[in-house]
Structures are given as structure tokens and as C-alpha cells.
Amino acid sequence: MERPRHQGMAKNTYMRWRLPLTCLLWEVAMIVLFGVFVRFGPEADAHWEEEKREMNLTSDIENDFYFRYPSFQDVHVMIFVGFGFLMTFLKRYGFGAVGFNFLLAAFGIQWALLMQGWFHSFKGGKILIGVENLINADFCVGSVCIAFGAILGKTSPIQLLILTLFQVTLFAVNEYILLNLLHVKDAGGSMTIHTFGAYFGLTVTRILYRPNLEQSKDKQGSVYHSDLFAMIGTLYLWMYWPSFNSAISEHGDAQHRAAINTYCSLAACVLTTVAFSSMLQKKGKLDMVHIQNATLAGGVAVGTSAEMMLTPYGSLIVGFICGIVSTVGYVYLTPFLESRLHIQDTCGIHNLHAMPGLIGGIVGAITAAAATEDVYGKEGFIKAFDFTGTYQTRTPSVQGGFQAAGIVVSLLMAFAGGAVVGAILKLPIWGDAAAENCFEDDIYWEV
Amino acid sequence: MERPRHQGMAKNTYMRWRLPLTCLLWEVAMIVLFGVFVRFGPEADAHWEEEKREMNLTSDIENDFYFRYPSFQDVHVMIFVGFGFLMTFLKRYGFGAVGFNFLLAAFGIQWALLMQGWFHSFKGGKILIGVENLINADFCVGSVCIAFGAILGKTSPIQLLILTLFQVTLFAVNEYILLNLLHVKDAGGSMTIHTFGAYFGLTVTRILYRPNLEQSKDKQGSVYHSDLFAMIGTLYLWMYWPSFNSAISEHGDAQHRAAINTYCSLAACVLTTVAFSSMLQKKGKLDMVHIQNATLAGGVAVGTSAEMMLTPYGSLIVGFICGIVSTVGYVYLTPFLESRLHIQDTCGIHNLHAMPGLIGGIVGAITAAAATEDVYGKEGFIKAFDFTGTYQTRTPSVQGGFQAAGIVVSLLMAFAGGAVVGAILKLPIWGDAAAENCFEDDIYWEV
Amino acid sequence: MERPRHQGMAKNTYMRWRLPLTCLLWEVAMIVLFGVFVRFGPEADAHWEEEKREMNLTSDIENDFYFRYPSFQDVHVMIFVGFGFLMTFLKRYGFGAVGFNFLLAAFGIQWALLMQGWFHSFKGGKILIGVENLINADFCVGSVCIAFGAILGKTSPIQLLILTLFQVTLFAVNEYILLNLLHVKDAGGSMTIHTFGAYFGLTVTRILYRPNLEQSKDKQGSVYHSDLFAMIGTLYLWMYWPSFNSAISEHGDAQHRAAINTYCSLAACVLTTVAFSSMLQKKGKLDMVHIQNATLAGGVAVGTSAEMMLTPYGSLIVGFICGIVSTVGYVYLTPFLESRLHIQDTCGIHNLHAMPGLIGGIVGAITAAAATEDVYGKEGFIKAFDFTGTYQTRTPSVQGGFQAAGIVVSLLMAFAGGAVVGAILKLPIWGDAAAENCFEDDIYWEV
């Protein structure tokens, strides 16, 4: 049993020096590190003209800005407007939702460019960046936005920055293990983004358990217009999810597939969400919490397999199941996790990201294990799973095994990392609010 | 005269079993039908690598994901955020506006992929889908969103799903008649989407006439913030309409033309809307209803002709006229339709879609009939109207006649279809609310 | 000293004939001018098929709609949703913010197509337009939206239309001087859009000084939900700013660079804004005004240099500084400007556009002056600054000098133009509201 912390004690939430110093010092650190390490990649460097001549290229089509850039912008909208507004459903925490999400994401993308750069784009002592790095940085920060959902309303901005620093670091390590060491496919990040991000956040919120949180129960709900603001977030996430899952897929057939599969899964997910939202409520009325969140589970759950030959009906089945799992989770599991396991999950990320993320990892493993040259074609098969070089002898079933291993690694990283970071965030020096002041913008914002 | 229905009678709006069963059974049907019929098109299939080799292609530029995909995303935003938020202007029906639009569109796009697929993408017993199918499915659902505008606040979610099922079916038939049998051009769907969708919805709402609707008059207005939410919808529709009208035009000059013409028409439309909104009000003040809706009429009215050589000033003229027609419609016609013809049109789709849609069809017919080789160039002329094969001897004036026939067919389909579907929706088993409970989220949502 | 105007006098804000006549006559003028001058450019004209044959092109890749069109749409969203919603922060002026921005931008883009067309796309007596013209028209109107921010809530829609007419004209002249006569680079418009637009608006608001504006002080603040609406504007501006600064850059490396530099600058800017917002407030709380505005200063300040080899860390430094300058401006400078210089700047455009715009011009001049063949490569150097033809002997330091001259010219145009336009707007015939009725939608809108 945890013992009550800080009960009735006014906590020091004064940010005046702590927050500015953190922001300024960290940004200076970014500038120094960028100065030492980050340079333009060849497609963005003015020397491109020379490369073009040397490569005998006559047009800039080989260096097309509009290859991937529209995907980048869609993903960018998901991170800042999608996640930001999705969390504005709380009646008195709209500023914190949108504003802190903005802050942590703006810091996170810089740190992610470095961390992911060292692992993946490091050449001759420099990190060479291009549009694809910007997409990957947004992806990485997406996992932090997910974790933020679990602790929404209960942490100070400094805690969020610390969370971001550590989580981005661990994300990059986990991603490197999965993509480079295990040679796992995870285009839309069911494992690297959702499973890792969600279980990381859930572990952190477990460590930060607040026994007296019912003191701010009245503020943990929504009002009419805050629910409409949240729907802006929901719809942008839902609409652009096909862009998310296809953003870094191979040019050509894989990108088309990733978008179509995701589109199908999301469409099916809406119908089962509505069905179960109505069914699980005595009066048969729909619950905005479900519509705002569970409708998105279908996008999470095809994050690994979207670029594979999951097929449209396979995607519908995945979406069908995830709408149900996620809605049932909101009705039965969230209260259980809070009362029994002391996991206080403000946005219900367990239902939207954790379970669908796991399902996504499993669907990906199965789809990979079931791949045949018949379905993919000989070349398509090799290209889809990148069975070249060291991996040219890997079989689908072995790939399926490695995919499964990717899930386990992501979970272990999330639990271990979350426990450490949770412990750090529990130190009584970061200015988080007392239980009765949670979910209240007034603490950190001029209202 | 209609006699009052259900007056003072509490109606059974209990959704608990009816709505879940409808959603689940229909989604299962989708899965079965997708399983039997739907497969990836060649550009999304992993066999693309083999095709590429056989076709001697060295790059994936011939299979570029970013050809049409950005258009798809813009259209997608229009359907879900555009139409969804446009209808949030009602003070107590924001959840229903955004939420039911979400539900019906998510179901509709699946059914549209099948219906349109059977007509247009059916090869060897399979429907082969790609990004263009996704756009067309969104287009089809757009016509349902339009019809939804007429009955907004007065129907149950089950009725909306039934409406969607039938309207998508009829849309696909009508579209097939126009595009394939009459060989009519309708890039932005003035006829297939707007004229058909609007008159279909108006017929349905006529059949569902509620004599006692004044009982919920107080809820049929807006409040300050609901009008701002609606402006989100308006602006996204307005901004992305050039993408809508150009989304499925031929690559090259036609797409450019469609976007530029639409842009011009919309710009002019804003000014005449403002002019007449102020002029028709005694105190000269602007009415948000007009700004939210009539500003969009210019996009509707170039839906057929946008990809033709309408020219920028021609587009300005169309937009100029439609802003006036639409605003005048809101002020004088909507009250008349309600009091005399018993057409209760919640969002005024008659002004935004029906009349501008008709104008769009007529402008398209005239522009086609007036086409000359001089204006289009010899090859451009053939390409613009696809005067090849069976149609190589068709003249502009004949094409104009067929375009006009397309308007008539769309109207007949709308009236006939709307009457049948209205009669079905009138059955007292679908759980619609009593007149005094219309325009109230509380009936179907946990508030 | 100014003497109080209209104190206690009910002003005539009746718009019924003045506004409609202005809108209708001006739109008719647009139609006539478009009819005389505007035609489709070659990529949008149906004769393209012939050109293609003559140029021996086999595909439409050379006439790709998706080259620049996604950039256009992002910029379009910034102008209409970005600026429109950013200004909805006022508690009772949301309709005016979004609605008047919509009106002036819809008129402005038409007039800008003409004005910019005469200067830049005039061939054989016709203005030939394409997607790039649409982007440039949006850019031009962006400078009007900026100026609108200074006078928000204090002017009638007629005054805004007059402002737009003149400012677009002057913008086109200034742009011509800078880009064509001085041969200055200004991809994202630090000088042409921001410096010019902001100082123009500030001059206008200075001329229109209202000594009794404190009478409407209570309405000049925000409420909780109006601040959330404003955050929609902020985030869309922030997210799409990389598209803005890269929209008309050369295809290839320059576009990549412009997007990456802007992304970096904006990210850094968020952290220093948060830092100083907290630091400059006694209780250390964050101020929504700063988060909504100062976070964007980083985008403004790389508007000239984004397509140059500013490098990612250079961009971070610029963003770092501008977040500070802008936030400090909101806290100290805005009150000073109002009380001492009688510049009443509703949205604080001096902090968001004027100072960062100047910084952007200076950074651009320095970056240009510091350019070397080593950093750019021989060909890249020539291409980046277009040192061809008449300019092939221009050196970086000379270019830096011309860049600096561009700042001065923009400032002079802004001050002189703003003074004249301000004087015109001061005529007591345009229907602006009395001081006690400012910042109140009720004057011009049915509420």
C-alpha cells in the first residue's frame, strides 16, 4: 500500500525560476549539440547542384521536396493539433493540454533529431538531416504525447520536460534495437510508438500514484464545448492516420498499401466503437469519451502491418476488433486499473494505445509469419521485408518471431524506463500540484 | 395537409440494442463483402515490383503515392471536419453534428468503395482499389453529408445509417448513368454530388415533415461559440474546395484549371455573400448563417465546369451570382419552403447545395456546348471531353445536351430515391425523437 | 497631442448600403479587370497538350499539379484559419476576427492576382496565372492580415476593405522594388510580408489613435474558450510555417533547406517563449498571449534566410533570440507603445511581426553577406542568389548591402503608405464604432 502523500499540504508550484532555467539551459544545450553535430543532408545542402551534375541528373525530380513532405505535414498536424486538442476534453485543463503538449513536442523534436540522428543518420561525425528525419522526430515525440495522456493534469511542465528528455532517449534506443538489431518492420510504430509510449506512461503514472485524487474529481470531467474541442483532435488524428502509417514506407506500392489498410481499419473501428458505446451504457446513449478515443484504435492496431499485404478486409477485421477492445477497456478496465492497480490514466491511453499497440504488434508478427512469395511476388517479398544482405536467408516465420521479440523488448524498455523516470519525477522538487489542484489550469497559467 | 404525428407522445428513442446491432451486423457484412470482392489495385499490390520490371520502369515515379494523395487528404478533411463542424452551429447539437457525421461517413466510405467498385473498378471478379477509389468514396459520402444537413437534429443514428446505405447505392447508380452511359463530365460533382445529394435530402425531409417542430424552436438557433465551431467547418470547406474540384481531374492542365477556377469562384462568392447578408437585414448587420454557408456556393457551382476552360473571370461571374442566389435563398426561400411546402431544411442545403448545384450543372452544360477547338486546341479539346472511341464524333453542342440530361437524371433519381427512403425512414421503429426533443444532444448522447 | 474624438457621441455604424455597395462594385471591377487581363498560364491552359507535343514531353511530370500545390494549400490554411482564428482570442470579437479576415482575404487575393500579375506575369497584354500566382496572392494578403491585427476590433469592414485595396497595391510595388530592382532574396517574406505589413499596420493604428479606448477595456481581454480558439490559429501557423517559407523556393535543395531551417527556428522559439513568459510574471505563471504569439516569431525571423545555408543550429539561435524578443515585447513594449507613442496594437503585431521581421531582414542580409563558394559549392552559390545575367558579378557582401537596403525600402513604404491610408481611414464616413463599442461583434453582426 502507498501512503497518502502531501495530503492537505499546499505544494510549491511556483515555476518562476525553475521552468525558465530548464527551458533556457536545455535550449542552449540543443544549440551547442546542433552546432557540433547537425548539418543538412545532401538533398538540402546547396552542394546538391554539384551532386546533380556528378550524378548526371537533369531534373530535380530525384530530389523532390514533395516526396514525403506532405506526409510530414500531416504527421506534424497529428502531433500538435491532434494530440494537443484530443486532450482538451477536461473542462479546466485546455491550456495545459494544448500548451504543454506544444512545449514538450517542440523540445522533443529537437532532442529526437539528435538521438535518432546519432543512431541512423550519422556520417563522418555529423548528423545529416532531411525531411525524413523530421518525420521520424515527430514519430518519436508522438510516443511522449501518448505518455502525457496518462499523467495529464497531474504534473508540472518541468516534469513533462524531464519525461520528454528521458523518453525520447529510450525511444531512440528501443527503436534502434527493433529496426536495426532485430530487423523488425514497424512502419506506423505499433510497437515503437504506441506499445512503448503507452506502457512507459502507464508505468510513470503508477509510480506517481496519487491516493487522494478524488479531491479533484469534479474537475476530471468535461463540459459541452471542451468535448467539441477534443473532437478537433480526434478527427485530425483519424483523418491523417493513413498518412502517419505510410509516411516512411518505401516509395511505390508499400506507401499505397499502408494508407489503404489504415483507412479501412479506421472506418471499421468507428462502427464497433459506436456499437459498444451504446451497448455498454444502460440508457443506450453514446459516450463522447469513446467516440473521441476508441475510434482511433484501428489506426494504432495496423501500425506494424499496414505496409504488409494485410489486405483491406484484413484491416477491417483488425479495426472491428479494436473498436470493441478499446471501448470495453474504457468501460471496465480503466476503473479496474485505477482502483486495483493504482494506475490513474487520465486519457485512458491503456485503451487507445497500449492494448491496440499490443494487438498491432501481434497482427504484424502474424502477417509477417504468414507472408508467402505467392502473395507478395518474388521481388515484392524481398523488398517488403528487406530480406537482403545479412537477412537474405531469413524466412517469414523467423521474421514473425523477431517481430514478436520486438513487442517484448518494447514492453521491457517501457516498464524499466518508466519505473526509473517515474522515480525521478516523484522527487518533491519539480513543482507538481497537490491532489486537490490537479486538472486545473489556474496553477500554471494566467487565467 | 399532414396531420400532427406523435404530438405530446413520448417517443421511444432507446438505442441500446437497435443501434449496436445495426452497426455490428452491417460491419460484419462489410468484412464479408470486402473479403469476397476487394483487393489492392496494381499500384498498391506487392506484385508491383514485378510489374515494374516487366514494364521496364526504373523508378517509382510512375507509381507515385503523392500523385492524388494530397488531394485525397484535403477531401477527407472536408468530409469529416468540414461537413462535421459546419453543422455544429446548433447550440445543443454539436455532438450529433460531428459524431453522427463521423459515423455515417465511416460507414458510407466502406459501402461506397463496394458500390463504386462494382461499377468502375471490377476486374476478374475483384474490386481493385487505390487512392483514387478512396477519393471517390469520400465524394460519394459527401452527398450523404449534404442530405444529412436537411434532417440534422431530427433523426436517429439508425435512420442516418439507413439513409447512408440507400443514398450511397443510388449515388453509385446515378454516377454510373452520368459518367458512363451519358458520358458526362462532372469533376467536382455539381450534379452527382450536390444536385443529387441536396434534392435527395430535401425530399426525405419533406416526407419526414414534422408539423410541431416549432416546439423545439428555441434549440434550433446557435450560441456564440457554436457559431465559431461552425466557422472551422466553413473555412476548411472553403480552403480545400479547389482540391475537391481538381481531385480526380486528369493529370496536367486540367487539374491546374480546376483548382484555379474554383479558387476564383469562391473568392468572388464571399464578397457578394457579405453584400447581400448586410443588404437584406434591416440594421445592415451580417448574419453568421450566410457567412458560414453562402460563401461556399461558388465552389458548388463550378463543380462541373471547373476543369473546363471556364477561365478565371468566368469563374468570378459564377461565384458572384451564387453568393447572391444563396444568400437570398436563406433570407426568403427557406422560410417559404418550410411554411408552404413543408420542407424543413435545418442547414439550408437548398441554398448551399441544391440551387448552386443546379447552376453548376447548367454552367457546365453551357461551357461544354460553347467549347471550340480554338479555345482548347485540337488535342486539348479531345482530351478535355474525352471525345475518343465511341464518342469521337460527339460535338460540343451534343455534349452540352448530354450534360443537361445529366442534371435531369440526377434530379429524378433524387426525387424518386428520396421519396422511397423517406417513406422507409418514416416507419415508427427507428427511434427518432419527438418534436419537442429535436436538436438536442441529450437524447442520444451522455451529456 | 491628439484630442479626443467622438467622445460620448453615438457613431453611425450602419452598414446597410455602404458595405453592400463597396463589395458589389469592387467585385464587378474585379470581374472586368480579370476579363480584360487574366488568362490561364500555359500549365493550366488546355493548349498544354500541344505544347507537350512540341516540347517532346511524354508525361505530365513536367506539369505536375503536386509541385507547389500542397504548399499552396498549407499557406492558404495559414491565411484563413491561421490568422483568422489567431485573432479570435477577444471574448466578444470572434465573428469579426474570423469573418472580416475571411472578407478582406477573399477580396485581397483577387486584387493581388492583378497587381502582382501586372508586375511579374504580364505577357502579351495578359496576366498568365498558375498555382505559384495563387501562393503569391496569399503571401500578399498575409501582410494585410498582419496589419489587421493592429486595428482588430476598432475598424469597420469598409475600412478593412479600403485598407486591403491600398496595402495590396503598395505591397506589390514594394515587392517589385525588392525582388526585381534590388534583386533581393526574401523567400518567406521577412521584409516584404512581415516588416512591411506590420509597420504599415502600426502606422495606420497610430493615425487612428483612439484616446478613449479604455472605455472598452473590459472587452479587450479573452475568456477561456476564446483562448482555445486562438490556439487553433497559433498551431496552424506554427505547423505550416515551414511550408510558408519554402513555398516559392527553387525546386530541389532550396525548398528542403527552407523547411528545415524554419522547423528548427520555430522549435527553439517555443522554449524561450515559455521561459520568458514564466520569468516575467511575478507568480511565474504562463500567459496565453505569449504562447499564442511569440512562439511564431521564429518563423517570421527566418523568412529571408530560410532558403540560404543558415544551417539548423543557426536557425535554433535565431528562434532562441526571437522567442525572447517577442515575449519581452509583449510585456514591456506594447504598454509603452500605447501609453507613450499612442500606438494601440490589439494583437501585438509589433512583437510578432515587426521586430522579428526586422531581425529576419538583418539575419538574411548577414547570411547573404557571409555566403562563400565553399559553403554553397560553385554552382549552388550562383543558384542560391541567382547571380546570373546582370547580377553575375555581384558579390556576397554587395548582396548583403542590397538586402539591407530592402529592409529600409520596406520600412519607408510602410510608414509612408500607412500614413496616407491611415489618413483616408480617419475620414468620419466609414462607419467605425465609438470607443465604448470597440471589440464588440454586436455592432456589425447579428448576435
Short mmCIF file of C-alpha atoms in Angstrom, two decimals, chain C residues 122-308:
data_model
loop_
_atom_site.label_atom_id
_atom_site.label_comp_id
_atom_site.label_asym_id
_atom_site.label_seq_id
_atom_site.Cartn_x
_atom_site.Cartn_y
_atom_site.Cartn_z
CA PHE C 122 2.37 40.00 -67.74
CA LYS C 123 2.90 38.62 -71.24
CA GLY C 124 1.36 39.85 -74.47
CA GLY C 125 -1.11 42.06 -72.67
CA LYS C 126 -2.37 39.26 -70.43
CA ILE C 127 -1.64 38.11 -66.91
CA LEU C 128 -1.00 34.38 -67.10
CA ILE C 129 -1.76 32.71 -63.80
CA GLY C 130 -0.88 29.38 -62.26
CA VAL C 131 -0.51 27.83 -58.81
CA GLU C 132 2.53 29.96 -57.99
CA ASN C 133 0.43 33.10 -58.51
CA LEU C 134 -2.10 31.79 -56.03
CA ILE C 135 0.64 31.31 -53.45
CA ASN C 136 1.98 34.79 -54.03
CA ALA C 137 -1.50 36.27 -53.74
CA ASP C 138 -1.90 34.53 -50.40
CA PHE C 139 1.50 35.88 -49.34
CA CYS C 140 0.46 39.39 -50.25
CA VAL C 141 -2.78 39.08 -48.32
CA GLY C 142 -0.80 37.73 -45.38
CA SER C 143 0.67 41.21 -44.96
CA VAL C 144 -2.86 42.63 -44.79
CA CYS C 145 -3.88 40.05 -42.18
CA ILE C 146 -0.88 41.19 -40.15
CA ALA C 147 -1.88 44.86 -40.37
CA PHE C 148 -5.46 43.84 -39.46
CA GLY C 149 -4.04 42.54 -36.18
CA ALA C 150 -3.07 46.05 -35.11
CA ILE C 151 -6.52 47.55 -35.70
CA LEU C 152 -8.58 44.49 -34.76
CA GLY C 153 -11.84 45.47 -33.15
CA LYS C 154 -11.60 49.14 -33.94
CA THR C 155 -12.48 49.41 -37.61
CA SER C 156 -15.49 48.81 -39.80
CA PRO C 157 -15.47 46.20 -42.59
CA ILE C 158 -15.42 49.02 -45.14
CA GLN C 159 -12.27 50.40 -43.61
CA LEU C 160 -10.76 46.94 -43.82
CA LEU C 161 -11.60 46.65 -47.49
CA ILE C 162 -10.06 50.05 -48.19
CA LEU C 163 -7.00 49.09 -46.20
CA THR C 164 -6.74 45.91 -48.26
CA LEU C 165 -7.06 47.73 -51.56
CA PHE C 166 -4.23 50.11 -50.77
CA GLN C 167 -2.00 47.73 -48.88
CA VAL C 168 -2.08 45.10 -51.61
CA THR C 169 -1.17 47.78 -54.13
CA LEU C 170 1.75 49.02 -52.08
CA PHE C 171 2.82 45.50 -51.27
CA ALA C 172 3.10 44.72 -54.97
CA VAL C 173 5.13 47.85 -55.61
CA ASN C 174 7.44 47.21 -52.68
CA GLU C 175 7.83 43.57 -53.66
CA TYR C 176 8.72 44.61 -57.19
CA ILE C 177 11.34 47.03 -55.95
CA LEU C 178 12.89 44.45 -53.67
CA LEU C 179 12.78 41.35 -55.84
CA ASN C 180 13.26 42.87 -59.27
CA LEU C 181 15.11 46.16 -58.84
CA LEU C 182 17.25 45.39 -55.79
CA HIS C 183 17.43 41.67 -56.70
CA VAL C 184 16.96 40.77 -53.07
CA LYS C 185 16.12 37.28 -51.76
CA ASP C 186 13.11 37.04 -49.46
CA ALA C 187 11.56 33.59 -49.78
CA GLY C 188 9.39 33.73 -46.68
CA GLY C 189 8.88 37.47 -46.74
CA SER C 190 10.55 38.74 -43.57
CA MET C 191 10.80 42.07 -45.33
CA THR C 192 8.03 42.11 -47.94
CA ILE C 193 5.35 40.49 -45.80
CA HIS C 194 6.21 40.95 -42.13
CA THR C 195 8.25 44.13 -41.85
CA PHE C 196 6.16 45.93 -44.43
CA GLY C 197 2.83 44.56 -43.20
CA ALA C 198 3.49 45.18 -39.54
CA TYR C 199 4.89 48.71 -39.76
CA PHE C 200 2.15 49.59 -42.22
CA GLY C 201 -0.46 48.39 -39.74
CA LEU C 202 1.24 50.10 -36.82
CA THR C 203 1.34 53.39 -38.68
CA VAL C 204 -2.34 53.07 -39.54
CA THR C 205 -3.31 52.34 -35.95
CA ARG C 206 -1.18 55.27 -34.80
CA ILE C 207 -3.08 57.61 -37.11
CA LEU C 208 -6.36 56.11 -35.96
CA TYR C 209 -5.39 56.59 -32.30
CA ARG C 210 -8.40 56.45 -30.00
CA PRO C 211 -7.75 58.30 -26.73
CA ASN C 212 -10.78 56.84 -25.00
CA LEU C 213 -10.21 53.25 -25.82
CA GLU C 214 -10.09 52.32 -22.15
CA GLN C 215 -13.87 52.62 -22.31
CA SER C 216 -13.92 49.21 -23.93
CA LYS C 217 -11.09 47.81 -21.83
CA ASP C 218 -13.29 45.11 -20.35
CA LYS C 219 -13.90 43.70 -23.82
CA GLN C 220 -10.26 43.73 -24.85
CA GLY C 221 -9.49 40.59 -22.89
CA SER C 222 -10.09 36.93 -23.58
CA VAL C 223 -12.21 34.25 -22.00
CA TYR C 224 -11.23 30.64 -21.50
CA HIS C 225 -12.69 29.22 -24.69
CA SER C 226 -11.74 32.18 -26.88
CA ASP C 227 -8.13 31.46 -25.93
CA LEU C 228 -8.55 27.88 -27.07
CA PHE C 229 -9.99 29.00 -30.40
CA ALA C 230 -6.97 31.26 -30.80
CA MET C 231 -4.68 28.29 -30.19
CA ILE C 232 -6.13 26.66 -33.32
CA GLY C 233 -4.83 29.64 -35.25
CA THR C 234 -1.48 29.56 -33.50
CA LEU C 235 -0.86 25.90 -34.11
CA TYR C 236 -1.79 26.01 -37.79
CA LEU C 237 0.51 28.94 -38.30
CA TRP C 238 3.27 27.21 -36.39
CA MET C 239 2.92 23.83 -38.07
CA TYR C 240 2.62 25.12 -41.62
CA TRP C 241 5.26 27.84 -41.39
CA PRO C 242 7.89 25.55 -42.91
CA SER C 243 5.56 25.29 -45.92
CA PHE C 244 5.18 29.07 -45.99
CA ASN C 245 8.89 29.81 -46.08
CA SER C 246 9.59 27.09 -48.66
CA ALA C 247 6.51 27.56 -50.84
CA ILE C 248 8.13 29.53 -53.65
CA SER C 249 11.75 28.50 -53.19
CA GLU C 250 13.53 26.82 -56.08
CA HIS C 251 12.70 23.15 -56.56
CA GLY C 252 15.35 20.91 -55.09
CA ASP C 253 17.72 21.70 -52.25
CA ALA C 254 16.47 25.23 -51.53
CA GLN C 255 12.98 24.04 -50.65
CA HIS C 256 14.30 21.38 -48.30
CA ARG C 257 16.54 23.91 -46.62
CA ALA C 258 13.79 26.46 -46.19
CA ALA C 259 11.53 23.92 -44.50
CA ILE C 260 14.23 22.51 -42.21
CA ASN C 261 15.55 25.90 -41.10
CA THR C 262 12.06 27.13 -40.33
CA TYR C 263 11.19 23.99 -38.41
CA CYS C 264 14.30 24.41 -36.26
CA SER C 265 13.78 28.09 -35.59
CA LEU C 266 10.18 27.57 -34.55
CA ALA C 267 11.04 24.73 -32.20
CA ALA C 268 13.63 26.81 -30.36
CA CYS C 269 11.30 29.76 -30.21
CA VAL C 270 8.70 27.82 -28.21
CA LEU C 271 11.15 27.11 -25.41
CA THR C 272 12.38 30.66 -24.96
CA THR C 273 8.83 31.98 -25.16
CA VAL C 274 7.76 29.67 -22.34
CA ALA C 275 10.86 30.59 -20.37
CA PHE C 276 10.34 34.32 -20.58
CA SER C 277 6.56 34.15 -20.22
CA SER C 278 7.06 32.48 -16.86
CA MET C 279 10.04 34.58 -15.85
CA LEU C 280 8.44 37.95 -16.50
CA GLN C 281 5.35 37.20 -14.49
CA LYS C 282 5.53 37.63 -10.75
CA LYS C 283 3.80 34.37 -9.97
CA GLY C 284 5.74 32.54 -12.64
CA LYS C 285 2.61 31.55 -14.49
CA LEU C 286 2.41 31.29 -18.26
CA ASP C 287 0.48 33.85 -20.25
CA MET C 288 -1.62 32.57 -23.14
CA VAL C 289 -0.96 35.74 -25.13
CA HIS C 290 2.72 34.87 -25.30
CA ILE C 291 2.17 31.22 -26.16
CA GLN C 292 -0.28 32.19 -28.88
CA ASN C 293 2.00 34.73 -30.50
CA ALA C 294 5.65 34.78 -29.51
CA THR C 295 6.07 31.10 -30.38
CA LEU C 296 5.61 32.12 -34.00
CA ALA C 297 8.32 34.79 -34.08
CA GLY C 298 10.90 32.19 -35.05
CA GLY C 299 9.11 31.58 -38.32
CA VAL C 300 8.99 35.26 -39.13
CA ALA C 301 12.64 35.76 -38.37
CA VAL C 302 13.97 33.17 -40.80
CA GLY C 303 11.69 34.33 -43.58
CA THR C 304 14.53 35.79 -45.58
CA SER C 305 17.33 33.40 -44.73
CA ALA C 306 15.46 30.09 -44.55
CA GLU C 307 16.41 29.07 -48.08
CA MET C 308 20.04 30.09 -47.51
#
